Coordinates of C-alpha atoms and ligand atoms in Angstrom, one line a residue:
M5 CA 165.3 104.0 147.1
K6 CA 162.4 104.8 149.4
K7 CA 159.0 104.8 147.8
S8 CA 156.7 107.9 148.2
L9 CA 153.4 107.5 149.9
Y10 CA 151.7 108.1 146.6
Q11 CA 153.8 105.3 145.0
K12 CA 153.0 102.9 147.9
S13 CA 149.3 103.5 147.7
F14 CA 149.4 103.2 143.9
I15 CA 151.1 99.8 144.1
K16 CA 148.6 98.7 146.8
N17 CA 145.7 99.7 144.6
L18 CA 147.2 97.8 141.7
I19 CA 147.6 94.7 143.7
L20 CA 144.1 95.0 145.1
T21 CA 142.7 95.5 141.6
A22 CA 144.6 92.5 140.3
V23 CA 143.4 90.3 143.1
F24 CA 139.8 91.5 142.5
L25 CA 140.1 90.8 138.8
L26 CA 141.5 87.3 139.5
L27 CA 138.6 86.6 141.9
L28 CA 136.1 87.8 139.3
I29 CA 137.7 85.5 136.6
F30 CA 137.8 82.6 139.1
D31 CA 134.2 83.2 140.1
S32 CA 133.0 83.3 136.6
C33 CA 134.8 80.1 135.9
T34 CA 133.5 78.3 138.9
S35 CA 130.1 79.8 139.6
E36 CA 127.2 77.5 139.0
P37 CA 125.0 78.2 136.0
R38 CA 121.7 79.7 137.0
D39 CA 118.6 77.5 136.8
F40 CA 116.6 80.2 135.0
F41 CA 113.8 77.8 134.3
S42 CA 112.8 77.4 138.0
T43 CA 114.2 80.6 139.6
E44 CA 113.2 83.5 137.3
T45 CA 110.8 85.9 139.1
P46 CA 107.7 87.2 137.3
E47 CA 109.3 90.7 137.4
E48 CA 112.4 89.5 135.7
K49 CA 110.3 87.7 133.0
N50 CA 108.1 90.8 132.5
E51 CA 111.2 92.9 131.9
R52 CA 112.7 90.4 129.5
M53 CA 109.5 90.0 127.5
Q54 CA 108.8 93.7 127.2
W55 CA 110.0 94.3 123.6
W56 CA 108.3 91.2 122.4
R57 CA 105.0 92.0 124.1
D58 CA 105.1 95.6 122.8
G59 CA 106.1 94.4 119.3
R60 CA 102.9 92.4 118.6
F61 CA 103.6 91.8 115.0
G62 CA 106.5 90.0 113.4
M63 CA 107.8 88.6 110.1
F64 CA 108.6 84.9 109.8
I65 CA 111.0 84.0 107.0
H66 CA 111.2 80.4 105.7
W67 CA 114.1 80.3 103.2
G68 CA 116.7 77.7 102.4
A69 CA 117.7 74.9 100.0
Y70 CA 114.1 73.8 99.6
S71 CA 113.3 77.0 97.9
I72 CA 115.1 75.6 94.8
P73 CA 112.8 72.6 94.1
A74 CA 109.9 74.8 95.2
G75 CA 107.6 71.8 95.8
Y76 CA 108.6 69.8 92.7
Y77 CA 110.9 66.7 92.3
Q78 CA 111.7 65.0 89.0
G79 CA 109.1 67.1 87.3
E80 CA 106.3 66.0 89.6
E81 CA 104.5 68.0 92.3
V82 CA 105.3 66.6 95.8
Q83 CA 102.5 66.3 98.3
G84 CA 103.1 68.1 101.6
L85 CA 104.7 71.3 102.6
A86 CA 107.4 72.8 100.2
E87 CA 110.0 73.0 102.9
W88 CA 109.4 69.3 103.7
I89 CA 110.3 68.2 100.2
M90 CA 113.4 66.2 101.3
D91 CA 111.2 64.1 103.4
G92 CA 108.1 64.2 101.2
A93 CA 109.9 63.1 98.0
G94 CA 112.3 60.8 100.0
I95 CA 115.4 62.6 98.6
P96 CA 118.6 60.9 99.8
V97 CA 121.0 63.0 101.8
E98 CA 123.7 63.1 99.1
E99 CA 121.3 64.1 96.5
Y100 CA 119.8 66.9 98.6
E101 CA 123.3 68.1 99.3
Q102 CA 123.7 68.6 95.6
I103 CA 120.5 70.7 95.5
A104 CA 121.8 72.8 98.4
A105 CA 125.0 73.2 96.5
E106 CA 123.1 75.2 93.9
L107 CA 121.8 77.9 96.2
N108 CA 122.9 81.1 94.7
P109 CA 120.3 83.9 95.3
Q110 CA 121.5 86.6 93.0
H111 CA 118.5 88.9 93.9
F112 CA 118.7 88.4 97.7
D113 CA 118.6 91.9 99.2
P114 CA 118.4 91.9 103.0
A115 CA 117.5 95.6 103.0
N116 CA 114.4 94.7 100.9
W117 CA 113.3 91.9 103.2
V118 CA 113.7 93.9 106.3
S119 CA 112.1 97.0 104.9
L120 CA 109.1 95.0 103.9
A121 CA 108.7 94.0 107.5
K122 CA 109.2 97.6 108.6
Q123 CA 106.7 99.0 106.2
A124 CA 104.1 96.5 107.3
G125 CA 104.5 97.8 110.9
M126 CA 106.2 94.6 112.1
K127 CA 108.7 95.0 114.9
Y128 CA 110.6 91.8 114.8
L129 CA 111.8 89.2 112.2
T130 CA 112.4 85.5 112.8
I131 CA 114.4 83.8 110.0
T132 CA 115.2 80.0 109.7
S133 CA 118.8 79.6 110.6
K134 CA 118.4 75.8 110.0
H135 CA 115.2 74.1 109.0
H136 CA 114.5 70.3 109.2
D137 CA 116.7 69.7 106.1
G138 CA 119.7 70.7 108.3
F139 CA 121.1 73.2 105.8
C140 CA 122.5 76.3 107.6
L141 CA 122.2 79.9 106.5
W142 CA 125.2 81.1 108.4
D143 CA 128.9 80.4 108.4
S144 CA 128.9 77.7 111.0
K145 CA 132.2 76.5 112.3
V146 CA 130.6 73.2 113.4
T147 CA 129.7 72.1 109.9
E148 CA 130.6 72.7 106.2
Y149 CA 126.9 72.2 105.4
D150 CA 126.1 75.9 105.3
I151 CA 125.5 78.6 102.7
V152 CA 129.1 80.0 103.0
D153 CA 131.0 76.7 102.6
H154 CA 128.7 74.5 100.6
S155 CA 127.0 76.9 98.1
P156 CA 128.3 79.1 95.4
Y157 CA 126.7 82.1 97.0
G158 CA 129.3 82.0 99.7
R159 CA 127.9 84.8 101.9
D160 CA 126.6 84.7 105.4
V161 CA 122.9 85.4 105.0
L162 CA 122.1 85.6 108.7
K163 CA 124.9 88.2 109.2
M164 CA 123.5 90.3 106.4
V165 CA 119.9 90.1 107.7
K166 CA 121.1 90.8 111.2
E167 CA 123.0 93.9 110.2
E168 CA 120.0 95.2 108.2
C169 CA 117.7 94.6 111.2
E170 CA 120.0 96.7 113.3
K171 CA 120.0 99.5 110.7
Q172 CA 116.2 99.5 110.4
G173 CA 115.4 99.0 114.1
I174 CA 113.8 95.6 113.9
E175 CA 114.5 92.9 116.5
F176 CA 116.5 90.0 114.9
C177 CA 115.3 86.5 115.9
L178 CA 116.2 83.0 114.8
Y179 CA 114.3 79.9 114.0
Y180 CA 116.2 76.6 114.7
S181 CA 115.0 73.1 114.0
T182 CA 116.0 70.4 116.6
M183 CA 115.0 67.8 114.0
D184 CA 117.7 67.4 111.4
W185 CA 117.4 65.1 108.4
H186 CA 121.0 65.7 107.4
H187 CA 123.0 65.1 110.5
P188 CA 123.8 61.3 110.9
Q189 CA 123.5 61.4 114.7
A190 CA 120.2 63.3 114.8
K191 CA 118.2 60.1 114.9
G192 CA 118.0 57.2 117.3
E193 CA 120.4 56.4 120.1
E194 CA 123.1 58.8 119.1
F195 CA 120.8 61.8 119.4
P196 CA 122.4 63.0 122.7
L197 CA 125.7 63.2 120.8
Y198 CA 124.2 65.4 118.2
L199 CA 122.7 67.6 120.9
E200 CA 125.9 68.0 122.8
N201 CA 128.4 68.2 119.9
Y202 CA 126.4 69.8 117.2
M203 CA 123.2 71.6 118.4
K204 CA 124.7 73.2 121.5
P205 CA 127.9 74.5 119.8
Q206 CA 125.8 75.8 116.9
L207 CA 123.4 77.6 119.2
K208 CA 126.3 79.0 121.2
E209 CA 127.7 80.3 117.9
L210 CA 124.4 81.8 117.0
I211 CA 124.0 83.5 120.4
E212 CA 127.6 84.8 120.6
N213 CA 128.0 85.9 117.0
Y214 CA 124.5 87.0 116.0
H215 CA 122.9 88.0 119.3
P216 CA 119.3 87.0 118.4
S217 CA 116.7 88.6 120.6
M218 CA 114.7 85.4 120.5
L219 CA 115.1 81.8 119.5
W220 CA 112.2 79.9 117.9
F221 CA 112.6 76.2 118.2
D222 CA 110.8 73.6 116.1
G223 CA 110.7 69.8 115.6
Q224 CA 110.2 69.0 119.3
W225 CA 107.8 66.2 118.4
I226 CA 110.5 63.7 117.4
E227 CA 110.7 60.9 119.9
E228 CA 114.4 61.5 120.6
W229 CA 113.6 64.9 122.1
T230 CA 112.7 64.9 125.8
E231 CA 111.3 67.5 128.2
E232 CA 114.6 67.1 130.2
M233 CA 116.6 68.0 127.2
G234 CA 114.4 71.0 126.7
R235 CA 114.9 72.2 130.3
D236 CA 118.6 71.7 130.1
L237 CA 118.9 73.5 126.8
Y238 CA 116.7 76.3 128.0
N239 CA 119.1 76.9 131.0
Y240 CA 122.1 76.5 128.8
L241 CA 121.0 79.2 126.4
R242 CA 119.7 81.6 129.1
N243 CA 123.1 81.3 130.8
L244 CA 124.7 82.3 127.5
D245 CA 122.3 85.2 127.2
P246 CA 120.1 85.9 130.2
D247 CA 117.9 88.2 128.2
I248 CA 117.1 85.9 125.3
I249 CA 113.5 84.9 124.7
I250 CA 112.8 81.3 123.8
N251 CA 109.5 79.8 122.4
D252 CA 107.7 76.8 123.9
R253 CA 108.9 74.3 121.3
I254 CA 112.1 74.0 123.2
G255 CA 110.1 71.6 125.3
K256 CA 107.6 68.9 124.4
R257 CA 104.7 71.3 125.0
E258 CA 103.1 68.4 127.0
T259 CA 102.5 70.0 130.4
D260 CA 101.8 73.6 131.3
E261 CA 104.0 74.0 134.4
D262 CA 106.9 71.8 133.7
S263 CA 107.5 72.7 130.1
P264 CA 110.2 75.2 129.3
G265 CA 109.7 78.1 127.0
D266 CA 108.5 81.7 127.4
Y267 CA 105.4 81.7 125.2
Q268 CA 103.0 79.4 123.4
T269 CA 103.1 79.0 119.6
P270 CA 99.8 78.0 118.1
E271 CA 100.4 77.3 114.4
Q272 CA 98.0 78.4 111.7
L273 CA 95.3 79.0 114.3
I274 CA 94.2 81.7 116.7
M275 CA 93.4 81.1 120.4
T276 CA 89.7 81.2 120.9
D277 CA 89.9 83.1 124.2
I278 CA 92.0 85.6 126.2
L279 CA 95.0 83.8 127.7
D280 CA 97.0 84.7 130.8
D281 CA 100.1 83.3 129.1
D282 CA 102.1 84.9 126.3
W283 CA 101.3 83.5 122.9
E284 CA 102.1 84.0 119.3
T285 CA 100.2 82.7 116.3
C286 CA 102.5 81.8 113.4
M287 CA 100.8 81.7 110.0
T288 CA 101.4 81.4 106.3
M289 CA 100.0 83.8 103.8
N290 CA 99.3 80.9 101.4
D291 CA 99.5 77.2 102.1
N292 CA 103.3 76.7 102.5
W293 CA 106.0 78.2 104.7
G294 CA 108.8 77.7 102.1
F295 CA 108.4 78.9 98.5
K296 CA 106.1 76.6 96.5
K297 CA 105.6 77.1 92.8
G298 CA 101.9 77.7 92.0
D299 CA 100.7 77.9 95.6
D300 CA 98.1 80.7 94.9
N301 CA 95.9 80.1 97.9
W302 CA 96.6 83.6 99.3
K303 CA 94.8 85.0 102.2
S304 CA 93.3 88.4 101.5
T305 CA 94.7 91.6 103.1
D306 CA 91.4 91.9 104.9
M307 CA 91.7 88.4 106.4
L308 CA 95.3 89.0 107.5
L309 CA 94.3 92.2 109.2
Q310 CA 91.3 90.6 110.8
N311 CA 93.6 87.9 112.2
L312 CA 96.0 90.6 113.6
V313 CA 93.2 92.5 115.3
D314 CA 91.6 89.3 116.6
I315 CA 94.9 88.1 118.0
V316 CA 95.6 91.5 119.7
S317 CA 92.0 91.4 121.2
K318 CA 93.0 88.1 122.9
G319 CA 96.5 89.3 124.0
G320 CA 98.7 87.5 121.4
N321 CA 101.3 88.3 118.8
Y322 CA 101.1 87.6 115.1
L323 CA 104.1 86.1 113.3
L324 CA 103.3 86.2 109.6
N325 CA 105.4 84.2 107.1
I326 CA 107.0 85.0 103.8
G327 CA 108.7 82.3 101.7
P328 CA 111.2 84.0 99.2
D329 CA 112.1 82.0 96.1
A330 CA 115.5 80.5 95.4
D331 CA 116.7 83.7 94.0
G332 CA 115.8 85.6 97.2
V333 CA 112.8 87.3 95.7
V334 CA 109.7 87.6 97.9
P335 CA 106.5 86.6 96.0
V336 CA 104.8 89.6 94.6
I337 CA 101.5 88.9 96.3
S338 CA 103.3 88.7 99.7
V339 CA 104.8 92.1 98.9
T340 CA 101.4 93.6 98.0
R341 CA 99.8 92.2 101.1
L342 CA 102.5 93.6 103.4
Q343 CA 102.3 97.0 101.8
E344 CA 98.5 97.1 102.2
I345 CA 98.8 96.0 105.8
G346 CA 101.4 98.8 106.2
R347 CA 99.0 101.4 104.9
W348 CA 96.4 100.3 107.3
M349 CA 98.8 100.2 110.2
D350 CA 100.0 103.8 109.4
I351 CA 96.5 105.0 110.2
N352 CA 95.2 102.4 112.7
G353 CA 98.5 101.1 114.3
E354 CA 97.6 102.3 117.8
I355 CA 95.0 99.6 118.2
V356 CA 97.8 97.1 117.7
Y357 CA 100.7 98.6 119.6
D358 CA 98.6 100.3 122.3
G359 CA 96.0 97.6 122.6
K360 CA 95.5 95.0 125.3
P361 CA 92.6 92.7 125.9
F362 CA 89.4 94.2 127.4
Q363 CA 87.3 92.0 129.7
F364 CA 85.5 90.6 126.6
F365 CA 86.9 90.7 123.2
S366 CA 84.1 90.2 120.6
E367 CA 80.6 90.9 119.7
G368 CA 79.7 88.3 117.0
E369 CA 82.1 87.7 114.2
K370 CA 82.6 91.2 113.0
I371 CA 83.3 93.4 116.1
R372 CA 86.4 93.3 118.4
Y373 CA 86.9 95.2 121.6
I374 CA 90.4 96.2 122.7
Q375 CA 91.4 98.7 125.4
S376 CA 94.4 101.0 125.4
R377 CA 97.3 99.9 127.6
N378 CA 96.6 102.6 130.3
E379 CA 92.9 101.5 130.2
D380 CA 91.8 105.1 129.4
Y381 CA 90.3 104.3 126.0
L382 CA 88.3 101.6 124.4
Y383 CA 88.9 100.7 120.7
L384 CA 86.1 99.1 118.8
A385 CA 87.2 97.4 115.5
S386 CA 84.4 96.8 113.0
F387 CA 85.5 94.2 110.3
D388 CA 82.7 95.5 108.0
W389 CA 82.1 99.0 106.9
P390 CA 79.1 100.0 109.1
E391 CA 77.3 102.0 106.4
E392 CA 74.9 104.5 108.1
Y393 CA 75.2 103.4 111.7
L394 CA 77.5 101.3 113.8
H395 CA 75.7 99.3 116.4
F396 CA 77.3 97.7 119.4
K397 CA 76.1 96.7 122.9
Y398 CA 78.8 95.5 125.2
V399 CA 80.1 98.9 126.3
V400 CA 78.5 102.3 127.0
P401 CA 80.5 105.4 126.2
E402 CA 81.0 107.7 129.2
E403 CA 78.4 110.5 129.1
N404 CA 80.7 113.2 127.7
S405 CA 82.9 110.9 125.6
T406 CA 83.4 111.7 122.0
I407 CA 83.6 108.8 119.6
H408 CA 86.2 109.1 116.9
L409 CA 86.7 107.0 113.8
I410 CA 90.5 106.7 113.6
G411 CA 91.7 108.6 110.5
Y412 CA 88.7 110.9 110.4
E413 CA 89.0 114.2 112.3
K414 CA 85.4 115.1 113.4
A415 CA 83.7 113.5 116.4
L416 CA 80.8 111.2 115.6
E417 CA 77.2 111.5 116.9
W418 CA 76.0 108.7 119.1
E419 CA 73.2 107.6 121.3
A420 CA 72.7 104.8 123.8
G421 CA 69.7 102.9 125.0
D422 CA 68.7 99.5 126.3
W423 CA 69.3 98.1 122.9
G424 CA 73.0 99.2 123.0
V425 CA 74.8 102.1 121.3
K426 CA 74.2 103.6 117.8
V427 CA 76.9 105.7 116.2
K428 CA 76.1 107.8 113.1
I429 CA 78.5 107.5 110.3
P430 CA 78.8 110.9 108.6
E431 CA 77.2 111.3 105.2
E432 CA 80.5 112.5 103.6
L433 CA 82.0 109.0 104.3
Q434 CA 79.1 107.2 102.7
G435 CA 79.0 105.9 99.1
D436 CA 82.4 105.9 97.5
P437 CA 84.7 103.6 99.5
S438 CA 87.7 105.8 98.7
K439 CA 86.2 108.4 101.1
R440 CA 86.7 106.1 104.1
P441 CA 89.8 106.7 106.2
S442 CA 91.1 103.2 105.4
D443 CA 90.3 100.3 103.2
H444 CA 89.9 97.6 105.8
I445 CA 88.7 97.2 109.5
W446 CA 87.5 100.5 110.9
V447 CA 88.5 101.5 114.4
F448 CA 86.4 103.6 116.7
K449 CA 87.9 105.2 119.8
M450 CA 86.0 106.3 122.9
K451 CA 86.0 106.4 126.7
A452 CA 83.6 103.7 127.7
N453 CA 82.6 101.3 130.4
P454 CA 81.3 97.7 130.2
A455 CA 77.5 97.7 129.7
E456 CA 75.3 95.8 132.0
T457 CA 74.1 93.0 129.9
V458 CA 71.5 90.3 130.6
K459 CA 73.0 86.8 130.7
N460 CA 72.2 84.5 127.8
P461 CA 69.2 82.2 128.3
L462 CA 70.1 78.5 128.8
I463 CA 67.8 76.1 127.0
S464 CA 67.7 72.5 128.1
I465 CA 65.9 69.2 127.8
K466 CA 66.2 66.8 130.7
G467 CA 68.9 69.0 132.2
Q468 CA 71.2 68.8 129.2
S469 CA 72.0 72.1 127.4
A470 CA 74.3 71.4 124.5
D471 CA 73.1 73.2 121.3
K472 CA 71.8 70.0 119.6
H473 CA 69.4 67.5 121.0
V474 CA 67.9 64.3 119.9
F475 CA 64.6 63.1 121.3
Q476 CA 61.8 60.5 120.7
N477 CA 58.1 61.3 120.5
S478 CA 58.1 64.4 122.7
T479 CA 60.3 66.4 125.1
L480 CA 60.1 69.0 127.7
I481 CA 61.9 72.3 127.1
T482 CA 63.2 74.4 130.0
M483 CA 64.7 77.9 129.8
T484 CA 66.6 79.9 132.5
T485 CA 68.9 82.9 132.8
E486 CA 71.2 83.9 135.6
T487 CA 70.0 87.5 135.5
T488 CA 67.3 88.0 138.1
N489 CA 64.0 89.5 136.9
A490 CA 64.8 89.1 133.3
D491 CA 62.1 87.8 130.8
I492 CA 62.9 85.3 128.2
F493 CA 61.3 85.6 124.7
Y494 CA 61.6 82.8 122.2
T495 CA 60.7 81.5 118.8
T496 CA 60.5 77.9 117.5
D497 CA 60.6 78.6 113.7
G498 CA 64.1 79.9 113.5
S499 CA 63.2 83.6 113.4
V500 CA 65.0 86.2 115.5
P501 CA 63.3 86.5 118.9
D502 CA 62.5 90.0 120.4
R503 CA 60.1 91.6 122.9
N504 CA 57.2 90.7 120.7
S505 CA 57.9 87.0 120.6
K506 CA 56.4 84.4 122.9
R507 CA 57.3 85.0 126.5
Y508 CA 58.7 81.9 128.4
E509 CA 56.4 81.2 131.4
A510 CA 57.0 77.5 132.2
P511 CA 58.5 74.3 130.7
F512 CA 56.7 73.3 127.6
T513 CA 56.4 70.3 125.4
M514 CA 57.8 70.0 121.9
N515 CA 57.2 67.0 119.5
N516 CA 58.8 68.1 116.3
N517 CA 62.2 69.1 114.7
A518 CA 62.8 72.8 115.5
L519 CA 65.3 75.5 115.9
I520 CA 64.5 77.2 119.2
R521 CA 65.9 80.7 119.6
A522 CA 65.7 82.7 122.8
V523 CA 66.7 86.1 124.1
A524 CA 66.7 87.4 127.7
I525 CA 65.6 91.0 128.4
R526 CA 65.4 93.2 131.4
E527 CA 64.6 96.9 131.2
G528 CA 67.6 99.1 132.0
K529 CA 70.1 96.4 130.8
V530 CA 71.4 95.5 127.4
D531 CA 69.5 92.5 125.9
S532 CA 71.3 89.1 126.0
D533 CA 72.7 87.4 123.0
I534 CA 70.5 84.9 121.3
T535 CA 70.8 81.3 122.3
D536 CA 70.1 78.7 119.6
F537 CA 69.0 75.2 120.3
H538 CA 68.4 72.5 117.7
L539 CA 65.8 69.8 118.4
I540 CA 66.0 66.6 116.3
R541 CA 63.3 64.0 116.6
I542 CA 64.2 60.4 116.1
D543 CA 61.2 58.1 116.5
E544 CA 62.7 54.8 115.8
L545 CA 65.5 54.9 118.3
D546 CA 64.1 52.1 120.4
K547 CA 64.4 49.6 117.5
Y548 CA 68.2 49.6 117.9
E549 CA 70.1 48.0 120.7
Q550 CA 72.7 49.9 122.6
G551 CA 76.3 49.3 122.0
V552 CA 78.7 48.9 119.0
S553 CA 78.3 46.1 116.4
Y554 CA 80.6 45.3 113.5
H555 CA 81.0 43.0 110.6
Y556 CA 84.4 41.7 109.5
F557 CA 85.4 41.5 105.9
E558 CA 88.6 40.0 104.5
R559 CA 89.7 41.7 101.3
D560 CA 89.5 38.3 99.4
N561 CA 86.0 37.7 100.6
M562 CA 84.9 40.9 99.1
K563 CA 85.6 39.9 95.5
Ligands
LIG22 O1 107.4 71.5 110.1 C1 107.4 72.8 110.4 C2 107.0 73.7 109.2 O2 107.8 73.4 108.1 C3 107.1 75.1 109.6 O3 108.5 75.4 109.9 C4 106.3 75.4 110.8 C5 106.3 76.8 111.3 O4 105.7 76.9 112.5 N1 106.7 74.6 111.9 C6 106.7 73.1 111.7 C7 105.6 72.4 112.0 O5 105.1 72.6 113.3

């Protein structure tokens, strides 16, 4: 039977589609994996990092078998971090396996964990899939040493947390330790086998089944781990999910350019300056990551919020940790802190989410400057309640700008002069702290430009200008400032220098211990900061010979 034109073209299309599909399959089987590490463009990276950069604030969760001993072994407190107890107490693998076999968190409620993050204004959550003890919180097909196969609980914790994150709109991310005290090949020469046959399949499993938005590696300091392994693993994972974000601990963190990873991870500390790179401070609320009985060294809510604002002012993210107990319960103080942070974020959150670093970020310890992302507004965060007036000097509000205290409707009165800017805090907010719009850090919003400030004076002896100096008999003090036509005023008794202090005219001699303090002033510009310089007189220095000397004692000789 003759085929109609329609039938012919249908068959032709069918054949073409089949060929095309075969080619596609063939191509995907044979095409080289992409070297993301060296070929990703800045635009591609910007796009990939967007949700993380916007998020700013995340929850870290350290939870696992170590939550059971909670820092105690055989009735004794174990020194070191709670989640390190296997190592700290030298618990043999078989014995630790028995501890893990007891994990049965009857009060674990993923909705509760995730909603705590959500309430606090956090946008992502990073949970330990496997910490250094090697125990896995998901149903891994590569091992039986996981919460589903090894513990009475028998449920896939990661899956539950993941589903809850999806429900509540929180990005789901996973911590994974390369160091593994449980796996027999994770040490010494056999490490490459552990990497290929255990780590990689596990990470593939995590990416394909749990789709984490970010992977947070840890344990990179072990000698088995190399920069090459890091680069290879980075590309392997990015080929599995090109959009995934990976922290810098996938590499050794030894060099800047050659180290893989998308952002830096300072631990328990905050960068001291604005950084061009992405970075995230991870921090505990008390002294341990995992749950530790009796660890009551809690940071205050005020401190946690100051950290958050300080980090945002320098362009970083804040990953704040909780360590639930063995039953899955989050310590009550952590809950309170998160709720208080959330109340503050409900009012002031725009400084966090809409904030980016301004050209300078701080004025002393208690003021932080942050600008809005479109650069239209400047936020000034005051860590202390300013009482009657708020003073600041590094920006000048635009002439017609209003200044608002976030959370309070009326515009505030302000005036500017050579001394800086003075904002009047309304009387109705004075006195009773409950009248203030929030309980911590107060945020002022305005349109402003950087003020012209005089450069700090530089004080030196013999051309050296560190802040402490040792001299003999007498020394010559020199002062300079980079601002032309500025006058320097100084004191030598530790008091605050101002226009009425001694004016610096020429180098002068000092022959005693002193704290010299100086300020540079030029009319029409904002006064410089004060420079401090400590002079320490040592008269007997020439009695000593230069160099290092030592005396050797043997223990037995000391009896
Ligand atoms: O040893 C771990 C520690 O237990 C914890 O997981 C922290 C979190 O950043 N990281 C390691 C130390 O760098």
